[in-house]
Short mmCIF file of C-alpha atoms in Angstrom, two decimals:
data_model
loop_
_atom_site.label_atom_id
_atom_site.label_comp_id
_atom_site.label_asym_id
_atom_site.label_seq_id
_atom_site.Cartn_x
_atom_site.Cartn_y
_atom_site.Cartn_z
CA MET A 1013 16.55 -27.07 9.85
CA SER A 1014 17.82 -24.96 6.74
CA ARG A 1015 15.67 -22.02 5.66
CA PRO A 1016 13.19 -22.52 2.72
CA ASP A 1017 14.44 -21.46 -0.61
CA ILE A 1018 12.66 -18.49 -1.84
CA ALA A 1019 12.09 -19.99 -5.43
CA GLU A 1020 10.88 -23.17 -3.55
CA VAL A 1021 8.32 -21.12 -1.79
CA VAL A 1022 7.10 -19.20 -4.57
CA ALA A 1023 6.45 -22.42 -6.74
CA ASP A 1024 4.80 -24.14 -3.74
CA VAL A 1025 2.64 -21.31 -3.06
CA TYR A 1026 1.50 -20.88 -6.78
CA ARG A 1027 1.14 -24.94 -7.01
CA GLU A 1028 -0.93 -25.22 -3.86
CA ALA A 1029 -2.79 -21.97 -3.66
CA GLY A 1030 -2.68 -20.66 -7.08
CA SER A 1031 -6.05 -21.46 -8.04
CA ARG A 1032 -7.94 -20.25 -5.08
CA LEU A 1033 -5.94 -17.02 -5.02
CA ALA A 1034 -6.41 -16.75 -8.82
CA ALA A 1035 -10.36 -17.37 -8.51
CA TYR A 1036 -10.30 -14.30 -5.94
CA GLY A 1037 -8.14 -12.38 -8.25
CA TYR A 1038 -10.48 -13.19 -11.22
CA VAL A 1039 -13.57 -12.00 -9.27
CA LEU A 1040 -11.88 -8.53 -8.32
CA THR A 1041 -10.35 -7.82 -11.66
CA GLY A 1042 -12.69 -9.60 -14.18
CA SER A 1043 -10.15 -11.08 -16.23
CA HIS A 1044 -7.46 -14.06 -16.33
CA HIS A 1045 -4.75 -11.36 -16.88
CA GLY A 1046 -5.78 -9.20 -14.04
CA ALA A 1047 -5.89 -11.95 -11.62
CA GLU A 1048 -2.58 -13.41 -12.77
CA GLU A 1049 -0.99 -9.96 -12.33
CA LEU A 1050 -2.69 -9.39 -8.99
CA VAL A 1051 -1.76 -12.74 -7.35
CA GLN A 1052 2.07 -12.03 -8.48
CA ALA A 1053 2.13 -8.53 -7.21
CA ALA A 1054 0.59 -9.53 -3.74
CA LEU A 1055 2.78 -12.40 -3.33
CA VAL A 1056 6.02 -10.30 -4.14
CA LYS A 1057 4.71 -7.55 -1.72
CA THR A 1058 3.90 -10.35 0.90
CA LEU A 1059 7.51 -12.05 0.73
CA VAL A 1060 9.33 -8.68 0.72
CA LYS A 1061 8.01 -8.07 4.12
CA ARG A 1062 7.54 -11.37 5.78
CA ARG A 1063 10.64 -13.77 6.13
CA ARG A 1064 8.84 -16.63 7.82
CA LEU A 1065 8.22 -19.03 5.06
CA ASP A 1066 7.51 -22.19 6.42
CA ASP A 1067 3.72 -21.76 6.75
CA HIS A 1068 2.28 -21.81 3.35
CA ARG A 1069 -1.38 -21.61 4.62
CA ALA A 1070 -0.46 -18.44 6.40
CA ILE A 1071 1.22 -17.00 3.34
CA GLU A 1072 -1.86 -17.57 1.52
CA GLY A 1073 -4.04 -15.67 4.04
CA TYR A 1074 -1.38 -12.82 3.78
CA VAL A 1075 -1.30 -12.78 -0.11
CA ARG A 1076 -5.05 -12.76 -0.10
CA ALA A 1077 -5.07 -9.70 2.16
CA THR A 1078 -2.68 -7.98 0.12
CA MET A 1079 -4.18 -8.75 -2.86
CA ARG A 1080 -7.35 -6.76 -1.72
CA THR A 1081 -5.50 -3.85 -0.57
CA ILE A 1082 -3.59 -3.54 -3.76
CA HIS A 1083 -6.84 -3.86 -5.76
CA ILE A 1084 -8.74 -1.29 -3.74
CA ASP A 1085 -5.84 1.11 -3.68
CA GLY A 1086 -5.52 0.76 -7.57
CA ILE A 1087 -9.28 1.68 -8.20
CA ARG A 1088 -8.87 4.70 -5.83
CA ARG A 1089 -5.93 5.71 -7.88
CA ASP A 1090 -7.27 4.89 -11.46
CA ALA A 1091 -8.92 8.42 -11.96
CA THR A 1092 -5.92 10.47 -10.62
CA TRP A 1093 -3.65 8.18 -12.62
CA ARG A 1094 -5.18 8.89 -15.89
CA ARG A 1095 -5.12 12.63 -15.23
CA LEU A 1096 -1.22 12.17 -14.24
CA VAL A 1097 -0.19 9.97 -17.22
CA PRO A 1098 0.69 12.77 -19.58
CA LYS A 1099 2.94 14.05 -17.06
CA VAL A 1100 4.98 10.67 -16.62
CA ALA A 1101 4.54 8.87 -19.89
CA ALA A 1102 3.54 9.68 -23.46
CA GLN A 1103 1.73 6.44 -24.11
CA PRO A 1104 -1.16 5.03 -22.16
CA SER A 1105 -1.52 1.30 -22.06
CA PRO A 1106 -4.78 -0.44 -23.02
CA GLU A 1107 -7.44 -1.28 -20.28
CA PRO A 1108 -6.70 -4.47 -18.64
CA SER A 1109 -10.05 -5.67 -19.67
CA ALA A 1110 -9.04 -5.74 -23.09
CA ASP A 1111 -6.45 -8.34 -22.66
CA VAL A 1112 -9.07 -10.90 -21.48
CA ASP A 1113 -8.69 -13.93 -23.51
CA GLU A 1114 -11.62 -16.07 -21.91
CA HIS A 1115 -14.75 -14.61 -23.17
CA ASP A 1116 -17.43 -16.84 -21.72
CA GLU A 1117 -20.52 -15.19 -20.52
CA ILE A 1118 -19.65 -14.76 -16.94
CA THR A 1119 -16.29 -13.14 -17.80
CA ARG A 1120 -17.98 -10.91 -20.25
CA VAL A 1121 -20.34 -9.68 -17.65
CA LEU A 1122 -17.91 -9.44 -14.73
CA ALA A 1123 -15.33 -7.60 -16.81
CA ALA A 1124 -18.22 -5.11 -18.00
CA LEU A 1125 -19.06 -4.26 -14.25
CA PRO A 1126 -17.70 -1.01 -13.08
CA PRO A 1127 -14.57 -1.84 -10.85
CA ARG A 1128 -16.11 -0.68 -7.49
CA VAL A 1129 -19.48 -2.55 -8.17
CA ARG A 1130 -17.15 -5.76 -9.13
CA THR A 1131 -15.08 -5.20 -5.95
CA ALA A 1132 -18.09 -4.95 -3.81
CA VAL A 1133 -19.50 -8.20 -4.98
CA ALA A 1134 -16.18 -9.85 -4.44
CA LEU A 1135 -15.88 -8.84 -0.69
CA ARG A 1136 -19.07 -9.53 -0.02
CA PHE A 1137 -19.71 -12.83 -1.77
CA TYR A 1138 -16.01 -14.20 -1.88
CA ASP A 1139 -14.59 -12.70 1.21
CA ASP A 1140 -17.76 -12.85 3.32
CA LEU A 1141 -17.21 -9.28 4.60
CA THR A 1142 -20.27 -7.41 5.92
CA VAL A 1143 -21.58 -4.33 4.03
CA ALA A 1144 -20.20 -2.25 7.10
CA ASP A 1145 -16.72 -3.75 6.45
CA ILE A 1146 -16.61 -3.37 3.07
CA ALA A 1147 -17.74 0.22 3.45
CA VAL A 1148 -14.73 0.69 5.41
CA ALA A 1149 -12.45 -1.09 3.15
CA MET A 1150 -13.44 0.71 0.17
CA HIS A 1151 -13.77 4.24 1.93
CA LEU A 1152 -17.67 4.16 0.81
CA SER A 1153 -20.88 4.70 2.64
CA ASP A 1154 -22.94 1.71 3.63
CA GLY A 1155 -25.51 2.95 1.34
CA THR A 1156 -23.42 3.05 -1.63
CA VAL A 1157 -21.96 -0.47 -1.02
CA LYS A 1158 -25.49 -1.83 -0.93
CA LYS A 1159 -26.26 0.15 -4.18
CA TYR A 1160 -23.35 -1.53 -5.64
CA LEU A 1161 -24.14 -5.25 -4.40
CA ALA A 1162 -27.52 -4.78 -5.64
CA ASP A 1163 -26.25 -3.66 -9.03
CA GLY A 1164 -23.73 -6.31 -9.21
CA ARG A 1165 -26.08 -9.13 -8.12
CA GLN A 1166 -28.66 -8.05 -10.73
CA ARG A 1167 -26.19 -8.13 -13.57
CA LEU A 1168 -24.25 -11.51 -12.61
CA ALA A 1169 -27.48 -13.45 -11.48
CA PRO A 1170 -28.80 -14.17 -14.85
CA VAL A 1171 -25.56 -15.50 -16.22
CA LEU A 1172 -24.95 -17.52 -13.19
CA GLY A 1173 -28.28 -19.00 -13.34
CA VAL A 1174 -29.69 -18.03 -10.13
CA SER A 1175 -32.37 -15.49 -8.86
CA ASP A 1176 -31.22 -11.98 -8.21
CA GLU A 1177 -33.43 -11.84 -5.20
CA ASP A 1178 -32.03 -14.04 -2.70
CA PRO A 1179 -31.48 -12.61 0.92
CA GLU A 1180 -28.19 -11.64 1.83
CA ARG A 1181 -26.23 -14.21 3.71
CA LEU A 1182 -25.01 -12.04 6.23
CA PRO A 1183 -26.48 -9.33 8.44
CA VAL A 1184 -25.34 -5.70 8.21
CA VAL A 1185 -23.20 -5.03 11.32
CA GLU A 1186 -23.44 -1.44 12.54
CA ARG A 1187 -20.01 0.36 12.27
CA ARG A 1188 -18.60 1.70 15.57
CA GLY A 1189 -18.57 5.57 15.93
CA PRO A 1190 -15.17 7.52 16.40
CA MET B 972 -26.33 -21.33 1.61
CA ASN B 973 -26.72 -18.74 -1.04
CA ASP B 974 -27.40 -19.85 -4.66
CA PHE B 975 -25.86 -16.59 -5.61
CA HIS B 976 -22.74 -17.12 -3.22
CA ASP B 977 -22.26 -20.91 -4.47
CA ALA B 978 -22.51 -20.10 -8.18
CA LEU B 979 -20.10 -17.32 -8.10
CA ARG B 980 -17.57 -19.22 -6.00
CA HIS B 981 -18.22 -22.22 -8.72
CA GLU B 982 -17.39 -19.94 -11.90
CA ALA B 983 -14.68 -18.17 -10.06
CA HIS B 984 -12.88 -21.63 -9.21
CA LYS B 985 -13.04 -22.75 -12.84
CA HIS B 986 -11.37 -19.68 -14.01
CA GLY B 987 -9.04 -19.82 -11.11
CA GLU B 988 -7.62 -23.30 -12.13
CA ALA B 989 -7.22 -21.86 -15.66
CA VAL B 990 -4.91 -18.97 -14.15
CA ALA B 991 -3.12 -21.12 -12.00
CA ALA B 992 -1.61 -23.18 -14.61
CA ALA B 993 -0.08 -19.92 -15.90
CA LEU B 994 1.33 -19.07 -12.21
CA ALA B 995 3.00 -22.20 -12.06
CA ALA B 996 5.02 -21.60 -15.12
CA ASP B 997 8.87 -21.37 -14.31
CA ALA B 998 9.22 -17.85 -16.07
CA VAL B 999 6.40 -16.52 -13.46
CA VAL B 1000 8.21 -18.10 -10.56
CA ALA B 1001 11.51 -16.73 -11.56
CA SER B 1002 9.81 -13.35 -12.19
CA SER B 1003 8.36 -13.42 -8.77
CA VAL B 1004 11.53 -14.45 -7.17
CA ARG B 1005 13.50 -11.51 -8.86
CA GLY B 1006 10.77 -9.00 -7.50
CA ILE B 1007 11.06 -10.42 -4.06
CA VAL B 1008 14.82 -10.02 -3.94
CA ARG B 1009 14.85 -6.77 -5.30
CA GLY B 1010 12.31 -5.62 -2.70
CA ARG B 1011 14.06 -7.08 0.05
CA ARG B 1012 17.43 -5.49 -1.04
CA ARG B 1013 15.79 -2.08 -0.84
CA ARG B 1014 14.27 -2.68 2.45
CA ALA B 1015 17.72 -3.86 3.54
CA THR B 1016 19.43 -0.77 2.65
CA ALA B 1017 19.05 0.65 5.79
CA GLN B 1018 19.75 -2.27 7.72
CA ALA B 1019 22.96 -2.85 5.73
CA GLY B 1020 23.91 0.68 7.22
CA ALA B 1021 23.29 -0.12 10.65
CA GLY B 1022 26.70 -1.73 11.26
CA VAL B 1023 28.47 1.24 9.74
CA LEU B 1024 26.51 3.49 12.13
CA GLY B 1025 27.06 1.22 15.13
CA ALA B 1026 23.67 1.23 16.47
CA THR B 1027 22.86 0.86 20.05
CA ALA B 1028 19.20 0.33 21.17
CA ILE B 1029 17.74 2.71 23.86
CA GLY B 1030 14.25 3.63 24.33
CA LEU B 1031 12.34 6.71 23.03
CA ALA B 1032 12.69 8.84 25.84
CA ALA B 1033 16.40 8.21 26.08
CA TRP B 1034 16.52 9.40 22.72
CA LEU B 1035 14.70 12.61 23.40
CA ALA B 1036 16.98 13.25 26.09
CA VAL B 1037 20.24 12.50 24.40
CA PRO B 1038 19.11 12.56 20.61
CA PHE B 1039 22.71 11.03 19.38
CA LEU B 1040 26.11 11.59 20.23
CA GLY B 1041 28.30 14.17 18.55
CA ALA B 1042 25.12 16.28 17.89
CA GLY B 1043 27.09 19.40 18.11
CA GLU B 1044 29.10 18.41 15.11
CA THR B 1045 26.09 17.82 12.84
CA GLU B 1046 23.36 20.15 13.88
CA PRO B 1047 21.28 21.31 10.83
CA ALA B 1048 22.55 24.56 9.44
CA SER B 1049 19.33 26.46 10.15
CA ALA B 1050 18.59 27.50 13.50
CA GLY B 1051 14.83 27.08 15.26
CA ASP B 1052 12.22 24.88 13.54
CA PRO B 1053 13.69 22.78 10.70
CA SER B 1054 10.74 23.77 8.39
CA SER B 1055 11.96 27.18 8.74
CA GLY B 1056 14.80 26.79 6.45
CA PRO B 1057 15.02 27.09 2.67
CA ALA B 1058 11.93 25.45 0.75
CA PRO B 1059 12.54 22.50 -1.58
CA SER B 1060 15.14 23.80 -4.02
CA GLY B 1061 13.20 22.80 -7.12
CA ASP B 1062 15.99 20.65 -8.61
CA HIS B 1063 14.28 17.68 -6.80
CA THR B 1064 16.71 18.03 -3.64
CA TYR B 1065 14.81 18.15 -0.77
CA ARG B 1066 15.69 18.69 3.19
CA ALA B 1067 15.23 15.61 5.09
CA PHE B 1068 15.88 14.77 8.97
CA VAL B 1069 16.35 11.69 10.74
CA VAL B 1070 13.78 10.98 13.26
CA PRO B 1071 13.33 8.04 15.84
CA PRO B 1072 10.49 5.51 15.24
CA PRO B 1073 7.39 6.57 17.07
CA GLU B 1074 5.38 4.29 19.52
CA PRO B 1075 2.13 3.14 17.76
CA GLY B 1076 -0.94 5.12 18.39
CA CYS B 1077 -3.80 6.80 16.77
CA SER B 1078 -1.64 9.75 15.34
CA PRO B 1079 1.93 8.32 15.92
CA LEU B 1080 3.75 10.95 13.71
CA ALA B 1081 1.46 13.82 14.29
CA ASP B 1082 2.40 13.29 18.10
CA GLN B 1083 6.14 13.42 16.99
CA LEU B 1084 5.50 16.51 15.30
CA ALA B 1085 3.79 18.07 17.94
CA ALA B 1086 6.58 17.13 20.34
CA GLY B 1087 8.99 19.14 18.65
CA LEU B 1088 10.50 16.46 16.08
CA PRO B 1089 12.07 17.00 13.93
CA SER B 1090 14.30 19.37 16.12
CA THR B 1091 17.29 21.56 15.43
CA GLN B 1092 19.29 18.46 16.86
CA SER B 1093 18.00 16.21 14.08
CA VAL B 1094 20.64 15.22 11.43
CA GLU B 1095 19.78 16.37 8.08
CA PHE B 1096 20.62 14.98 4.96
CA PRO B 1097 19.51 15.77 1.22
CA VAL B 1098 16.80 13.53 -0.25
CA GLU B 1099 16.24 13.27 -4.08
CA VAL B 1100 12.58 13.23 -5.05
CA PRO B 1101 12.28 13.10 -8.77
CA GLY B 1102 9.13 13.48 -10.55
CA VAL B 1103 5.84 15.01 -9.85
CA THR B 1104 4.96 16.22 -6.42
CA GLN B 1105 1.58 17.24 -5.73
CA PRO B 1106 0.44 20.66 -4.38
CA LEU B 1107 0.45 20.68 -0.63
CA THR B 1108 -3.19 20.81 0.30
CA GLY B 1109 -5.78 18.63 2.01
CA GLU B 1110 -6.44 16.68 -1.44
CA LEU B 1111 -3.39 14.81 -0.67
CA TRP B 1112 -5.41 13.10 2.29
CA GLY B 1113 -8.00 12.00 -0.54
CA ALA B 1114 -7.07 10.63 -3.89
CA GLU B 1115 -4.03 12.78 -4.80
CA PRO B 1116 -0.68 11.07 -4.90
CA VAL B 1117 1.92 12.65 -2.78
CA LEU B 1118 4.39 12.17 -5.50
CA VAL B 1119 4.39 10.38 -8.86
CA LEU B 1120 7.92 8.93 -10.02
CA PRO B 1121 8.72 8.49 -13.82
CA PRO B 1122 9.48 5.28 -15.33
CA GLY B 1123 13.15 4.46 -14.72
CA GLU B 1124 13.35 6.61 -11.38
CA GLU B 1125 13.97 3.98 -8.40
CA PRO B 1126 15.17 6.05 -5.52
CA TRP B 1127 16.37 4.35 -2.38
CA TYR B 1128 12.94 4.68 -0.61
CA LEU B 1129 10.85 3.06 -3.53
CA GLY B 1130 8.75 0.41 -1.77
CA LEU B 1131 9.20 1.31 1.64
CA ASP B 1132 6.56 2.36 4.25
CA ALA B 1133 5.73 5.95 4.13
CA TRP B 1134 3.44 8.43 5.59
CA VAL B 1135 2.48 12.09 5.00
CA VAL B 1136 1.86 14.41 8.16
CA ALA B 1137 1.41 18.18 8.39
CA ALA B 1138 1.67 20.56 11.33
CA ASP B 1139 -1.99 21.49 11.57
CA VAL B 1140 -4.60 19.12 10.06
CA SER B 1141 -8.18 20.33 10.39
CA ASP B 1142 -9.89 17.08 10.67
CA GLY B 1143 -9.63 13.27 10.68
CA ILE B 1144 -6.09 11.25 10.68
CA PRO B 1145 -3.39 13.66 10.70
CA ASP B 1146 -0.92 11.38 9.53
CA PRO B 1147 -2.28 8.98 6.78
CA HIS B 1148 -0.16 6.17 5.67
CA LEU B 1149 0.74 5.97 2.01
CA THR B 1150 1.27 3.00 -0.29
CA TRP B 1151 3.30 2.51 -3.49
CA THR B 1152 1.56 1.63 -6.69
CA SER B 1153 2.99 0.68 -10.00
CA LEU B 1154 1.60 2.89 -12.76
CA SER B 1155 0.40 0.76 -15.92
CA VAL B 1156 2.39 3.09 -18.15
CA GLY B 1157 5.65 2.80 -15.93
CA GLY B 1158 6.59 4.71 -12.93
CA TRP B 1159 5.17 4.78 -9.42
CA ALA B 1160 2.60 6.64 -7.45
CA LEU B 1161 2.79 7.29 -3.72
CA SER B 1162 -0.84 7.80 -2.40
CA PRO B 1163 -2.87 7.18 0.89
CA GLY B 1164 -3.78 3.70 1.34
CA GLY B 1165 -2.10 0.30 2.24
CA ASP B 1166 -1.32 -1.24 5.74
CA ASP B 1167 -0.47 1.06 8.45
CA SER B 1168 1.82 -0.80 11.03
CA LEU B 1169 2.16 2.25 13.25
CA ARG B 1170 -1.52 2.99 13.75
CA ASP B 1171 -3.42 0.98 16.66
CA PRO B 1172 -6.04 -0.99 14.94
CA GLU B 1173 -8.56 0.18 17.72
CA CYS B 1174 -8.12 3.88 16.38
CA ALA B 1175 -11.26 5.26 14.80
CA TYR B 1176 -10.93 5.57 11.04
CA ASN B 1177 -11.63 8.77 9.50
CA GLN B 1178 -10.23 10.51 6.68
CA PRO B 1179 -12.02 13.59 5.15
CA ILE B 1180 -10.49 16.02 3.07
CA PRO B 1181 -9.04 18.26 5.69
CA ASP B 1182 -7.46 21.77 5.49
CA LEU B 1183 -3.89 21.96 6.14
CA GLU B 1184 -1.64 24.50 7.49
CA GLY B 1185 2.08 24.62 8.48
CA ALA B 1186 5.11 22.15 7.38
CA VAL B 1187 4.16 19.06 5.32
CA TYR B 1188 6.52 15.97 5.81
CA LEU B 1189 6.84 12.91 3.80
CA VAL B 1190 7.94 10.50 6.34
CA ILE B 1191 9.78 7.30 5.28
CA GLU B 1192 10.58 4.22 7.13
CA GLY B 1193 14.19 3.77 6.92
CA VAL B 1194 17.26 5.90 5.85
CA ASP B 1195 19.78 6.15 3.32
CA PRO B 1196 22.92 4.95 5.12
CA ASP B 1197 25.22 6.43 2.51
CA ALA B 1198 23.87 9.76 2.31
CA LEU B 1199 23.46 9.71 6.18
CA GLU B 1200 27.15 8.54 6.86
CA GLN B 1201 28.27 11.36 4.87
CA ALA B 1202 26.02 13.90 6.43
CA ALA B 1203 26.75 12.72 9.94
CA PRO B 1204 30.15 10.50 10.15
CA GLY B 1205 30.61 8.38 12.90
CA ILE B 1206 27.20 9.05 14.93
CA GLU B 1207 26.45 6.27 17.31
CA TRP B 1208 22.62 5.95 16.62
CA ALA B 1209 20.27 4.91 19.35
CA TYR B 1210 18.12 2.61 17.00
CA GLU B 1211 18.85 0.21 14.21
CA ALA B 1212 18.95 2.24 10.94
CA ALA B 1213 16.22 0.40 9.48
CA GLU B 1214 14.02 1.54 12.31
CA LEU B 1215 14.90 5.14 11.90
CA HIS B 1216 12.38 7.48 10.09
CA THR B 1217 13.51 9.91 7.34
CA TRP B 1218 11.07 13.04 7.49
CA VAL B 1219 11.56 14.91 4.12
CA TYR B 1220 10.35 18.46 4.19
CA LEU B 1221 7.83 18.96 1.44
CA GLY B 1222 7.09 22.65 2.18
CA GLU B 1223 4.42 24.76 3.74
CA ALA B 1224 0.57 23.80 3.04
CA ASN B 1225 -0.99 25.97 0.67
#
């Protein structure tokens, strides 16, 4: 059996899983542009490392996990980058949210959320991670994650047309000690 | 089922559909393929050198007992601890040492350092590190990038897995994994984060800002085969070149 062509695999993944991956990227980044960039970066990174290309479902899972890693690392780096930008380039680029071209209500509110709040919401309500798992992934305390989730929910619930007082779907799981 | 959860997913799905149309464009597919090919080429750099170097697979214990053939011809210029040699020259050229891959564990690279690697028998070759390297403090374990590459700089190790390790780390993980992230203004930053293939997933994750003492190394998964062949011609390596690690001596913690 011949090996699948990279271009064919890329096109297939975008066609078959593009909307699911982009939806996840949209919640993480709060913009269409950010979602598109994040999906592309994650797919490239995934396929650079992984050469088994026959299971598209598995590739989607890897890409999704890589999106989360890239995004969280990016948030952690943002403050540092802003400080270092003068050392490596003269002209900073505009904030990604300025490029959003779909200004419906949910996009406006999502894009306006602080990145850490938006990310915590994505990990909780899109990835179904527990508070403890989110805390580990984002290098935050459980209490900070809970606060971010409450803030995000309070801001998003009105534009989603739902109550912001629904109980959490998943229990908080105690983290193992060192 | 939770209303908030369902409503968020419903809205996200609508926007995802809109973005998916852009992703399927030929130009986007072509751009992604170019990125994959470039990335694979970088990762393959070390593998391409494997044939030239004549790799022979043996175990770690054997490596430690017989590091490589012809060691006497290629011993680093300075005797004793490799880190006791000259500090980084200031012109972006750093001393680097070839070290075998570690066994996965909770502190795989720190364990190697504690075991005496890189040793005086380790092959040394120069590595260019253009751009900005940060002060060697525990802040590197937090948000500070170990290095920032300016736009246009694409050294052979760009995109490869990397770690930072110091001789004495007061608390937490002594050898955190680093990840490459492109800067929005161009260039790249190498900072803590990303998937760590060397660390056992059962290990406790604890990464406070520690106090550092002693030699600090940037560890890269892979080697520059051309520079290595020049520095140590004809050596028969115990591992595939892609498996070897390059330990770049950044200096002493301050």
